[in-house]
PDB file of C-alpha atoms in Angstrom:
ATOM      1  CA  MET O 739       4.461  -3.883 -17.049  1.00  0.00           C
ATOM      2  CA  ARG O 740       4.896  -0.219 -16.195  1.00  0.00           C
ATOM      3  CA  LEU O 741       6.731   0.196 -12.902  1.00  0.00           C
ATOM      4  CA  GLY O 742       4.255   1.469 -10.330  1.00  0.00           C
ATOM      5  CA  PRO O 743       4.973   4.066  -7.652  1.00  0.00           C
ATOM      6  CA  LEU O 744       2.768   2.448  -5.000  1.00  0.00           C
ATOM      7  CA  GLY O 745       3.743  -1.179  -5.056  1.00  0.00           C
ATOM      8  CA  ARG O 746       2.676  -4.022  -7.296  1.00  0.00           C
ATOM      9  CA  CYS O 747       0.217  -6.077  -5.218  1.00  0.00           C
ATOM     10  CA  ALA O 748      -1.913  -4.171  -2.699  1.00  0.00           C
ATOM     11  CA  ALA O 749      -4.577  -5.705  -0.497  1.00  0.00           C
ATOM     12  CA  ALA O 750      -7.734  -3.658  -0.048  1.00  0.00           C
ATOM     13  CA  MET O 751      -7.528  -4.420   3.652  1.00  0.00           C
ATOM     14  CA  ILE O 752     -10.563  -5.007   5.832  1.00  0.00           C
ATOM     15  CA  THR O 753     -10.760  -3.120   9.135  1.00  0.00           C
ATOM     16  CA  PRO O 754     -10.697  -5.418  12.174  1.00  0.00           C
ATOM     17  CA  PHE O 755     -13.239  -4.761  14.919  1.00  0.00           C
ATOM     18  CA  THR O 756     -13.630  -6.345  18.314  1.00  0.00           C
ATOM     19  CA  GLU O 757     -16.654  -8.525  18.967  1.00  0.00           C
ATOM     20  CA  ASP O 758     -18.503  -5.537  20.418  1.00  0.00           C
ATOM     21  CA  GLY O 759     -17.849  -3.526  17.245  1.00  0.00           C
ATOM     22  CA  ALA O 760     -15.003  -1.266  18.435  1.00  0.00           C
ATOM     23  CA  LEU O 761     -11.900  -0.663  16.341  1.00  0.00           C
ATOM     24  CA  ASP O 762      -9.230  -3.310  16.978  1.00  0.00           C
ATOM     25  CA  PRO O 763      -5.804  -1.689  16.406  1.00  0.00           C
ATOM     26  CA  THR O 764      -3.936  -4.720  17.732  1.00  0.00           C
ATOM     27  CA  GLY O 765      -5.851  -6.935  15.342  1.00  0.00           C
ATOM     28  CA  ALA O 766      -5.040  -4.515  12.530  1.00  0.00           C
ATOM     29  CA  GLU O 767      -1.328  -4.787  13.291  1.00  0.00           C
ATOM     30  CA  LYS O 768      -1.484  -8.577  13.267  1.00  0.00           C
ATOM     31  CA  LEU O 769      -3.497  -8.661  10.061  1.00  0.00           C
ATOM     32  CA  ALA O 770      -1.201  -6.186   8.293  1.00  0.00           C
ATOM     33  CA  ALA O 771       1.838  -8.282   9.197  1.00  0.00           C
ATOM     34  CA  HIS O 772       0.049 -11.415   7.964  1.00  0.00           C
ATOM     35  CA  LEU O 773      -0.881  -9.837   4.618  1.00  0.00           C
ATOM     36  CA  VAL O 774       2.641  -8.596   3.994  1.00  0.00           C
ATOM     37  CA  ARG O 775       4.749 -11.459   5.316  1.00  0.00           C
ATOM     38  CA  ARG O 776       2.574 -14.412   4.370  1.00  0.00           C
ATOM     39  CA  GLY O 777       0.320 -12.847   1.744  1.00  0.00           C
ATOM     40  CA  ARG O 778       3.250 -11.255  -0.140  1.00  0.00           C
ATOM     41  CA  CYS O 779       1.518  -7.891  -0.468  1.00  0.00           C
ATOM     42  CA  ASP O 780       3.859  -4.940  -0.916  1.00  0.00           C
ATOM     43  CA  ALA O 781       1.155  -2.357  -0.224  1.00  0.00           C
ATOM     44  CA  LEU O 782      -1.962  -2.141   1.925  1.00  0.00           C
ATOM     45  CA  VAL O 783      -4.914   0.126   1.224  1.00  0.00           C
ATOM     46  CA  VAL O 784      -6.653   1.026   4.470  1.00  0.00           C
ATOM     47  CA  ASN O 785      -9.819   3.042   5.063  1.00  0.00           C
ATOM     48  CA  GLY O 786     -11.255   2.066   1.711  1.00  0.00           C
ATOM     49  CA  THR O 787     -14.739   0.748   1.090  1.00  0.00           C
ATOM     50  CA  THR O 788     -13.542  -2.796   1.819  1.00  0.00           C
ATOM     51  CA  GLY O 789     -12.319  -1.332   5.111  1.00  0.00           C
ATOM     52  CA  GLU O 790     -15.850  -0.062   5.883  1.00  0.00           C
ATOM     53  CA  SER O 791     -14.756   3.565   5.678  1.00  0.00           C
ATOM     54  CA  PRO O 792     -18.353   4.866   5.558  1.00  0.00           C
ATOM     55  CA  THR O 793     -18.831   3.634   9.141  1.00  0.00           C
ATOM     56  CA  THR O 794     -15.497   4.537  10.752  1.00  0.00           C
ATOM     57  CA  SER O 795     -14.836   7.892  12.397  1.00  0.00           C
ATOM     58  CA  ASP O 796     -12.016  10.244  11.422  1.00  0.00           C
ATOM     59  CA  ALA O 797     -10.200   9.364  14.657  1.00  0.00           C
ATOM     60  CA  GLU O 798     -10.535   5.639  13.939  1.00  0.00           C
ATOM     61  CA  LYS O 799      -9.175   6.159  10.444  1.00  0.00           C
ATOM     62  CA  ALA O 800      -6.061   7.890  11.788  1.00  0.00           C
ATOM     63  CA  THR O 801      -5.589   5.209  14.448  1.00  0.00           C
ATOM     64  CA  LEU O 802      -5.796   2.499  11.797  1.00  0.00           C
ATOM     65  CA  VAL O 803      -3.160   4.176   9.603  1.00  0.00           C
ATOM     66  CA  ARG O 804      -0.804   4.433  12.581  1.00  0.00           C
ATOM     67  CA  ALA O 805      -1.387   0.819  13.609  1.00  0.00           C
ATOM     68  CA  VAL O 806      -0.763  -0.576  10.142  1.00  0.00           C
ATOM     69  CA  GLY O 807       2.278   1.649   9.679  1.00  0.00           C
ATOM     70  CA  ASN O 808       3.692   0.452  13.001  1.00  0.00           C
ATOM     71  CA  ALA O 809       3.298  -3.141  11.876  1.00  0.00           C
ATOM     72  CA  VAL O 810       4.652  -3.010   8.314  1.00  0.00           C
ATOM     73  CA  GLY O 811       6.302   0.380   7.846  1.00  0.00           C
ATOM     74  CA  GLY O 812       9.385  -0.102   5.715  1.00  0.00           C
ATOM     75  CA  GLU O 813       8.105  -3.443   4.410  1.00  0.00           C
ATOM     76  CA  ALA O 814       5.035  -2.246   2.532  1.00  0.00           C
ATOM     77  CA  ARG O 815       3.449   1.031   1.523  1.00  0.00           C
ATOM     78  CA  VAL O 816       0.412   2.146   3.503  1.00  0.00           C
ATOM     79  CA  ILE O 817      -2.130   3.882   1.279  1.00  0.00           C
ATOM     80  CA  ALA O 818      -4.959   5.654   3.093  1.00  0.00           C
ATOM     81  CA  GLY O 819      -8.398   6.142   1.626  1.00  0.00           C
ATOM     82  CA  VAL O 820      -9.433   9.766   2.157  1.00  0.00           C
ATOM     83  CA  GLY O 821     -12.118  10.359  -0.453  1.00  0.00           C
ATOM     84  CA  THR O 822     -15.513  11.712   0.534  1.00  0.00           C
ATOM     85  CA  ALA O 823     -18.278  13.711  -1.121  1.00  0.00           C
ATOM     86  CA  ASP O 824     -17.068  16.839   0.725  1.00  0.00           C
ATOM     87  CA  THR O 825     -13.887  18.514  -0.507  1.00  0.00           C
ATOM     88  CA  ARG O 826     -13.099  20.114   2.852  1.00  0.00           C
ATOM     89  CA  HIS O 827     -13.550  16.826   4.677  1.00  0.00           C
ATOM     90  CA  SER O 828     -11.352  15.011   2.158  1.00  0.00           C
ATOM     91  CA  VAL O 829      -8.606  17.588   2.679  1.00  0.00           C
ATOM     92  CA  GLU O 830      -8.842  17.120   6.448  1.00  0.00           C
ATOM     93  CA  LEU O 831      -8.601  13.343   6.088  1.00  0.00           C
ATOM     94  CA  ALA O 832      -5.637  13.671   3.722  1.00  0.00           C
ATOM     95  CA  ARG O 833      -3.718  15.833   6.182  1.00  0.00           C
ATOM     96  CA  SER O 834      -4.609  13.523   9.049  1.00  0.00           C
ATOM     97  CA  ALA O 835      -3.404  10.496   7.075  1.00  0.00           C
ATOM     98  CA  GLN O 836      -0.100  12.195   6.333  1.00  0.00           C
ATOM     99  CA  GLN O 837       0.362  13.029  10.012  1.00  0.00           C
ATOM    100  CA  ALA O 838      -0.447   9.415  10.913  1.00  0.00           C
ATOM    101  CA  GLY O 839       2.325   8.154   8.637  1.00  0.00           C
ATOM    102  CA  ALA O 840       0.587   7.139   5.401  1.00  0.00           C
ATOM    103  CA  ASP O 841       2.781   6.637   2.335  1.00  0.00           C
ATOM    104  CA  GLY O 842       0.085   7.572  -0.156  1.00  0.00           C
ATOM    105  CA  LEU O 843      -3.555   8.546  -0.569  1.00  0.00           C
ATOM    106  CA  LEU O 844      -6.466   6.899  -2.358  1.00  0.00           C
ATOM    107  CA  VAL O 845      -9.000   9.531  -3.420  1.00  0.00           C
ATOM    108  CA  VAL O 846     -12.330   8.469  -4.880  1.00  0.00           C
ATOM    109  CA  THR O 847     -14.321  10.781  -7.122  1.00  0.00           C
ATOM    110  CA  PRO O 848     -16.976  12.639  -5.081  1.00  0.00           C
ATOM    111  CA  TYR O 849     -20.308  10.859  -5.013  1.00  0.00           C
ATOM    112  CA  TYR O 850     -24.036  11.490  -4.618  1.00  0.00           C
ATOM    113  CA  SER O 851     -24.134  15.241  -5.274  1.00  0.00           C
ATOM    114  CA  ARG O 852     -23.450  14.607  -8.990  1.00  0.00           C
ATOM    115  CA  PRO O 853     -20.690  17.178  -9.592  1.00  0.00           C
ATOM    116  CA  THR O 854     -19.717  17.996 -13.167  1.00  0.00           C
ATOM    117  CA  SER O 855     -16.472  16.734 -14.667  1.00  0.00           C
ATOM    118  CA  GLU O 856     -14.915  20.137 -14.026  1.00  0.00           C
ATOM    119  CA  ALA O 857     -16.004  20.006 -10.394  1.00  0.00           C
ATOM    120  CA  VAL O 858     -14.599  16.485 -10.019  1.00  0.00           C
ATOM    121  CA  VAL O 859     -11.237  17.623 -11.392  1.00  0.00           C
ATOM    122  CA  ARG O 860     -11.097  20.616  -9.075  1.00  0.00           C
ATOM    123  CA  HIS O 861     -12.017  18.450  -6.084  1.00  0.00           C
ATOM    124  CA  LEU O 862      -9.223  15.979  -6.824  1.00  0.00           C
ATOM    125  CA  LEU O 863      -6.648  18.694  -7.485  1.00  0.00           C
ATOM    126  CA  THR O 864      -7.551  20.370  -4.192  1.00  0.00           C
ATOM    127  CA  VAL O 865      -6.989  17.149  -2.265  1.00  0.00           C
ATOM    128  CA  ALA O 866      -3.713  16.509  -4.080  1.00  0.00           C
ATOM    129  CA  ASP O 867      -2.560  20.025  -3.146  1.00  0.00           C
ATOM    130  CA  ALA O 868      -3.279  19.418   0.546  1.00  0.00           C
ATOM    131  CA  THR O 869      -0.298  17.145   1.346  1.00  0.00           C
ATOM    132  CA  GLU O 870       3.066  16.023   0.017  1.00  0.00           C
ATOM    133  CA  LEU O 871       1.878  12.440  -0.481  1.00  0.00           C
ATOM    134  CA  PRO O 872       1.439  10.678  -3.836  1.00  0.00           C
ATOM    135  CA  VAL O 873      -2.180  10.271  -4.874  1.00  0.00           C
ATOM    136  CA  MET O 874      -3.952   7.309  -6.421  1.00  0.00           C
ATOM    137  CA  LEU O 875      -7.252   8.335  -7.997  1.00  0.00           C
ATOM    138  CA  TYR O 876     -10.156   5.922  -7.601  1.00  0.00           C
ATOM    139  CA  ASP O 877     -12.475   5.557 -10.590  1.00  0.00           C
ATOM    140  CA  ILE O 878     -15.519   3.462  -9.624  1.00  0.00           C
ATOM    141  CA  PRO O 879     -18.639   4.879 -11.303  1.00  0.00           C
ATOM    142  CA  ALA O 880     -20.806   1.910 -10.246  1.00  0.00           C
ATOM    143  CA  ARG O 881     -20.634   3.255  -6.683  1.00  0.00           C
ATOM    144  CA  THR O 882     -20.152   6.981  -7.216  1.00  0.00           C
ATOM    145  CA  GLY O 883     -22.512   7.442 -10.168  1.00  0.00           C
ATOM    146  CA  GLU O 884     -21.849   7.327 -13.895  1.00  0.00           C
ATOM    147  CA  GLY O 885     -21.664  11.119 -14.063  1.00  0.00           C
ATOM    148  CA  THR O 886     -18.583  11.131 -11.821  1.00  0.00           C
ATOM    149  CA  ALA O 887     -16.544   8.669 -13.873  1.00  0.00           C
ATOM    150  CA  LEU O 888     -13.179  10.121 -14.772  1.00  0.00           C
ATOM    151  CA  THR O 889     -13.204  11.117 -18.421  1.00  0.00           C
ATOM    152  CA  LEU O 890     -10.134  10.772 -20.594  1.00  0.00           C
ATOM    153  CA  ASP O 891      -9.848  14.553 -20.731  1.00  0.00           C
ATOM    154  CA  SER O 892     -10.048  14.737 -16.929  1.00  0.00           C
ATOM    155  CA  LEU O 893      -7.341  12.083 -16.620  1.00  0.00           C
ATOM    156  CA  ARG O 894      -5.053  14.008 -18.957  1.00  0.00           C
ATOM    157  CA  ARG O 895      -5.475  17.142 -16.836  1.00  0.00           C
ATOM    158  CA  LEU O 896      -5.063  15.360 -13.511  1.00  0.00           C
ATOM    159  CA  ALA O 897      -1.930  13.590 -14.729  1.00  0.00           C
ATOM    160  CA  GLU O 898      -0.207  16.967 -15.000  1.00  0.00           C
ATOM    161  CA  HIS O 899      -0.267  17.342 -11.204  1.00  0.00           C
ATOM    162  CA  PRO O 900       3.101  16.241  -9.805  1.00  0.00           C
ATOM    163  CA  ARG O 901       1.574  14.189  -6.976  1.00  0.00           C
ATOM    164  CA  ILE O 902      -1.229  12.488  -8.903  1.00  0.00           C
ATOM    165  CA  VAL O 903       0.611   9.373  -9.992  1.00  0.00           C
ATOM    166  CA  ALA O 904      -1.818   6.469 -10.248  1.00  0.00           C
ATOM    167  CA  VAL O 905      -5.387   5.264 -10.763  1.00  0.00           C
ATOM    168  CA  LYS O 906      -7.216   2.438  -9.063  1.00  0.00           C
ATOM    169  CA  ASP O 907      -9.543   1.440 -11.866  1.00  0.00           C
ATOM    170  CA  CYS O 908     -12.978  -0.084 -11.395  1.00  0.00           C
ATOM    171  CA  SER O 909     -14.499   1.641 -14.417  1.00  0.00           C
ATOM    172  CA  PHE O 910     -14.820  -1.512 -16.561  1.00  0.00           C
ATOM    173  CA  ASP O 911     -13.836   0.730 -19.484  1.00  0.00           C
ATOM    174  CA  LEU O 912     -10.729  -0.829 -20.997  1.00  0.00           C
ATOM    175  CA  LEU O 913     -10.844   1.536 -23.969  1.00  0.00           C
ATOM    176  CA  LYS O 914     -10.455   4.514 -21.642  1.00  0.00           C
ATOM    177  CA  VAL O 915      -7.795   2.707 -19.619  1.00  0.00           C
ATOM    178  CA  GLY O 916      -5.799   1.868 -22.734  1.00  0.00           C
ATOM    179  CA  ARG O 917      -5.899   5.414 -23.991  1.00  0.00           C
ATOM    180  CA  ALA O 918      -4.993   6.871 -20.593  1.00  0.00           C
ATOM    181  CA  LEU O 919      -1.998   4.540 -20.404  1.00  0.00           C
ATOM    182  CA  ALA O 920      -0.917   5.572 -23.888  1.00  0.00           C
ATOM    183  CA  GLU O 921      -1.438   9.300 -23.386  1.00  0.00           C
ATOM    184  CA  THR O 922      -0.366   9.928 -19.772  1.00  0.00           C
ATOM    185  CA  ASP O 923       2.267   8.762 -17.289  1.00  0.00           C
ATOM    186  CA  LEU O 924      -0.361   7.535 -14.821  1.00  0.00           C
ATOM    187  CA  ALA O 925       0.224   4.088 -13.341  1.00  0.00           C
ATOM    188  CA  TYR O 926      -2.896   1.938 -13.479  1.00  0.00           C
ATOM    189  CA  TYR O 927      -3.900  -0.568 -10.817  1.00  0.00           C
ATOM    190  CA  ALA O 928      -6.728  -3.029 -11.401  1.00  0.00           C
ATOM    191  CA  GLY O 929      -9.294  -2.575  -8.651  1.00  0.00           C
ATOM    192  CA  SER O 930     -11.628  -5.371  -9.776  1.00  0.00           C
ATOM    193  CA  ASP O 931     -10.152  -8.825  -9.225  1.00  0.00           C
ATOM    194  CA  GLU O 932     -11.678 -10.283 -12.373  1.00  0.00           C
ATOM    195  CA  LEU O 933      -9.854  -7.661 -14.473  1.00  0.00           C
ATOM    196  CA  HIS O 934      -6.366  -8.071 -13.015  1.00  0.00           C
ATOM    197  CA  LEU O 935      -4.864  -9.839 -15.983  1.00  0.00           C
ATOM    198  CA  PRO O 936      -6.696  -7.870 -18.709  1.00  0.00           C
ATOM    199  CA  LEU O 937      -5.575  -4.571 -17.237  1.00  0.00           C
ATOM    200  CA  LEU O 938      -1.998  -5.761 -16.742  1.00  0.00           C
ATOM    201  CA  SER O 939      -1.936  -6.747 -20.415  1.00  0.00           C
ATOM    202  CA  LEU O 940      -2.688  -3.139 -21.365  1.00  0.00           C
ATOM    203  CA  GLY O 941       0.313  -1.900 -19.421  1.00  0.00           C
ATOM    204  CA  GLY O 942      -1.007  -1.752 -15.868  1.00  0.00           C
ATOM    205  CA  SER O 943       1.372  -1.536 -12.931  1.00  0.00           C
ATOM    206  CA  GLY O 944      -0.362  -3.776 -10.423  1.00  0.00           C
ATOM    207  CA  VAL O 945      -3.524  -4.550  -8.508  1.00  0.00           C
ATOM    208  CA  VAL O 946      -5.529  -3.370  -5.524  1.00  0.00           C
ATOM    209  CA  SER O 947      -7.233  -6.580  -4.557  1.00  0.00           C
ATOM    210  CA  THR O 948     -10.016  -7.646  -2.229  1.00  0.00           C
ATOM    211  CA  ALA O 949      -9.109 -11.286  -2.849  1.00  0.00           C
ATOM    212  CA  ALA O 950      -5.567 -10.597  -1.613  1.00  0.00           C
ATOM    213  CA  ASN O 951      -6.988 -10.510   1.917  1.00  0.00           C
ATOM    214  CA  VAL O 952      -7.398 -14.276   1.711  1.00  0.00           C
ATOM    215  CA  VAL O 953      -5.172 -15.418  -1.202  1.00  0.00           C
ATOM    216  CA  GLY O 954      -2.487 -12.760  -1.314  1.00  0.00           C
ATOM    217  CA  SER O 955       0.247 -15.152  -2.428  1.00  0.00           C
ATOM    218  CA  GLN O 956      -1.890 -16.433  -5.298  1.00  0.00           C
ATOM    219  CA  VAL O 957      -2.795 -12.918  -6.439  1.00  0.00           C
ATOM    220  CA  ARG O 958       0.865 -11.906  -6.281  1.00  0.00           C
ATOM    221  CA  ALA O 959       1.776 -15.014  -8.279  1.00  0.00           C
ATOM    222  CA  VAL O 960      -0.438 -13.865 -11.172  1.00  0.00           C
ATOM    223  CA  VAL O 961       1.226 -10.452 -11.229  1.00  0.00           C
ATOM    224  CA  ASP O 962       4.731 -11.882 -10.914  1.00  0.00           C
ATOM    225  CA  ALA O 963       4.183 -14.414 -13.701  1.00  0.00           C
ATOM    226  CA  PHE O 964       2.924 -11.739 -16.047  1.00  0.00           C
ATOM    227  CA  ALA O 965       5.812  -9.413 -15.169  1.00  0.00           C
ATOM    228  CA  ALA O 966       8.237 -12.247 -15.964  1.00  0.00           C
ATOM    229  CA  GLY O 967       6.670 -12.757 -19.389  1.00  0.00           C
ATOM    230  CA  GLU O 968       5.114 -16.082 -18.387  1.00  0.00           C
ATOM    231  CA  THR O 969       1.730 -15.215 -19.849  1.00  0.00           C
ATOM    232  CA  GLU O 970       0.341 -18.750 -20.019  1.00  0.00           C
ATOM    233  CA  THR O 971       1.179 -19.316 -16.361  1.00  0.00           C
ATOM    234  CA  ALA O 972      -0.364 -15.949 -15.447  1.00  0.00           C
ATOM    235  CA  ALA O 973      -3.541 -16.835 -17.334  1.00  0.00           C
ATOM    236  CA  ARG O 974      -3.788 -20.233 -15.651  1.00  0.00           C
ATOM    237  CA  ARG O 975      -3.306 -18.741 -12.206  1.00  0.00           C
ATOM    238  CA  HIS O 976      -5.778 -15.940 -12.922  1.00  0.00           C
ATOM    239  CA  GLY O 977      -8.387 -18.433 -14.134  1.00  0.00           C
ATOM    240  CA  ALA O 978      -7.955 -20.560 -11.022  1.00  0.00           C
ATOM    241  CA  LEU O 979      -8.875 -17.567  -8.847  1.00  0.00           C
ATOM    242  CA  LEU O 980     -12.016 -16.540 -10.718  1.00  0.00           C
ATOM    243  CA  PRO O 981     -14.475 -18.881  -8.922  1.00  0.00           C
ATOM    244  CA  LEU O 982     -13.256 -17.461  -5.605  1.00  0.00           C
ATOM    245  CA  VAL O 983     -13.518 -13.902  -6.925  1.00  0.00           C
ATOM    246  CA  GLU O 984     -17.109 -14.622  -7.933  1.00  0.00           C
ATOM    247  CA  ALA O 985     -17.880 -16.072  -4.515  1.00  0.00           C
ATOM    248  CA  LEU O 986     -16.282 -13.137  -2.692  1.00  0.00           C
ATOM    249  CA  THR O 987     -18.145 -10.434  -4.601  1.00  0.00           C
ATOM    250  CA  GLY O 988     -21.178 -12.110  -6.125  1.00  0.00           C
ATOM    251  CA  HIS O 989     -23.262 -12.350  -2.949  1.00  0.00           C
ATOM    252  CA  GLY O 990     -22.767  -8.875  -1.499  1.00  0.00           C
ATOM    253  CA  PRO O 991     -19.825  -6.692  -0.495  1.00  0.00           C
ATOM    254  CA  GLY O 992     -16.436  -8.379  -0.404  1.00  0.00           C
ATOM    255  CA  THR O 993     -15.984  -7.149   3.159  1.00  0.00           C
ATOM    256  CA  VAL O 994     -18.704  -9.504   4.364  1.00  0.00           C
ATOM    257  CA  ALA O 995     -17.154 -12.492   2.625  1.00  0.00           C
ATOM    258  CA  VAL O 996     -13.613 -11.770   3.789  1.00  0.00           C
ATOM    259  CA  LYS O 997     -14.676 -11.306   7.397  1.00  0.00           C
ATOM    260  CA  ALA O 998     -16.611 -14.581   7.299  1.00  0.00           C
ATOM    261  CA  LEU O 999     -13.496 -16.412   6.111  1.00  0.00           C
ATOM    262  CA  PHE O1000     -11.303 -14.666   8.675  1.00  0.00           C
ATOM    263  CA  HIS O1001     -13.693 -15.648  11.455  1.00  0.00           C
ATOM    264  CA  ALA O1002     -13.564 -19.276  10.323  1.00  0.00           C
ATOM    265  CA  ALA O1003      -9.753 -19.155  10.164  1.00  0.00           C
ATOM    266  CA  GLY O1004      -9.294 -17.372  13.492  1.00  0.00           C
ATOM    267  CA  LEU O1005      -7.764 -14.271  11.895  1.00  0.00           C
ATOM    268  CA  PRO O1006      -8.483 -10.702  13.114  1.00  0.00           C
ATOM    269  CA  GLY O1007     -11.610  -9.266  11.566  1.00  0.00           C
ATOM    270  CA  GLY O1008     -14.577  -9.330  13.856  1.00  0.00           C
ATOM    271  CA  PRO O1009     -18.082  -8.337  12.837  1.00  0.00           C
ATOM    272  CA  VAL O1010     -19.159  -5.980  10.080  1.00  0.00           C
ATOM    273  CA  ARG O1011     -20.785  -2.715  11.071  1.00  0.00           C
ATOM    274  CA  PRO O1012     -24.376  -1.927  10.088  1.00  0.00           C
ATOM    275  CA  PRO O1013     -25.854  -1.493   7.568  1.00  0.00           C
ATOM    276  CA  LEU O1014     -23.812  -4.522   6.448  1.00  0.00           C
ATOM    277  CA  LEU O1015     -24.995  -7.909   7.692  1.00  0.00           C
ATOM    278  CA  PRO O1016     -22.773 -10.931   8.364  1.00  0.00           C
ATOM    279  CA  ALA O1017     -22.611 -13.860   5.990  1.00  0.00           C
ATOM    280  CA  ASP O1018     -25.053 -16.646   6.711  1.00  0.00           C
ATOM    281  CA  PRO O1019     -23.862 -20.250   7.238  1.00  0.00           C
ATOM    282  CA  GLU O1020     -24.628 -21.255   3.641  1.00  0.00           C
ATOM    283  CA  LEU O1021     -22.517 -18.440   2.183  1.00  0.00           C
ATOM    284  CA  THR O1022     -19.724 -19.109   4.654  1.00  0.00           C
ATOM    285  CA  ALA O1023     -19.631 -22.767   3.637  1.00  0.00           C
ATOM    286  CA  LEU O1024     -19.579 -21.835  -0.055  1.00  0.00           C
ATOM    287  CA  LEU O1025     -16.725 -19.404   0.541  1.00  0.00           C
ATOM    288  CA  ALA O1026     -14.709 -21.970   2.464  1.00  0.00           C
ATOM    289  CA  ARG O1027     -15.128 -24.601  -0.277  1.00  0.00           C
ATOM    290  CA  THR O1028     -14.184 -22.156  -3.017  1.00  0.00           C
ATOM    291  CA  LEU O1029     -11.183 -20.883  -1.086  1.00  0.00           C
ATOM    292  CA  ARG O1030      -9.867 -24.424  -0.565  1.00  0.00           C
ATOM    293  CA  ALA O1031     -10.215 -25.128  -4.284  1.00  0.00           C
ATOM    294  CA  ALA O1032      -8.468 -21.905  -5.267  1.00  0.00           C
ATOM    295  CA  VAL O1033      -5.532 -22.586  -2.956  1.00  0.00           C
ATOM    296  CA  ALA O1034      -5.252 -26.177  -4.198  1.00  0.00           C
ATOM    297  CA  GLU O1035      -5.232 -25.112  -7.886  1.00  0.00           C
ATOM    298  CA  GLY O1036      -2.862 -22.210  -7.268  1.00  0.00           C
TER     299      GLY O1036
END
C-alpha cells in the first residue's frame, strides 16, 4: 500500500442534529471521539454528502469543523468538504475550514452546470490555491454528472499542484485509477465501500467509508490486514461486510441508514434534513439484523 497523507481509514461522518433539526455540536464531539477511539478511524471527513452538506449553512459547516477538531485534534485528521458548483463559494468554504482548524480539504468536481474538463481543472486549482491545506479531490460522476469525471489527463495536471495530494474515488473506473496510480504521485482512497479491497490491491492508500460510521473497527481491520500482506484475511473480512454495505446504500442514501442505526443505538445523530426522509421500521430492522451479522462475522 502507498502511504497516504490523510490517514488510512476515514469515516465519512454524518452530521448530528438535535431532534428539532438544529446542528448538534456537542453530539458531533461525542460522535467524533467514538469513531476515533472505538471505531479506530484515523481521519474524519466532515461536511461531505454523507454529512448532509447540501442542507447545512456555511456557519454550521465551520462550527462542525471546530467541534470535531476540539474532540479529536491530534488523534485524527479532520478533512472538511468544501466543494460546490460555484468556484467563489468553494474558495470561501476552503478558507473558512482552514480558519476553523481543518487538516485537509475534500473538493468535489463542480456539478450541474456541466463545465468542460478544462473548467473543472481550473476550478480545482483555484480552490487548492486558496489555502495552505492539502487537498483530496473527489471523483464521483454518478452524482456530479459523467461530463465532470476527472480524466486521466486532468489528474496528471492536477497532480503537479503541490497541495493536491489525494483522490477520493467513486468513479467505478479501475482502469483510470490504475493508470493514475502508475503515472502520478496521487494517493487514492476508495470512496465506495464495496471497492475498498479492489482499490487497495491497485496501490490505494486507504478508504473514506460510510460503513465506518457503524463498523469502523471492521473496516479498519480490512485495511490493516491488506497492509500486513494478509490478503486472504483481508478478503474474508471484506466479504463479511458486503451485505451490510448493500443494506446501507441499496435503499437510499447512506446517511439515512446510518442515522437510523445511531438512533436505535442511542448514538448522536438525530433526524435527517429534508429532502431526505427517515428510514421506515422495515428498513431499520433490516439494517439492525445485517449489522449484527457483520459484527459477528468480523
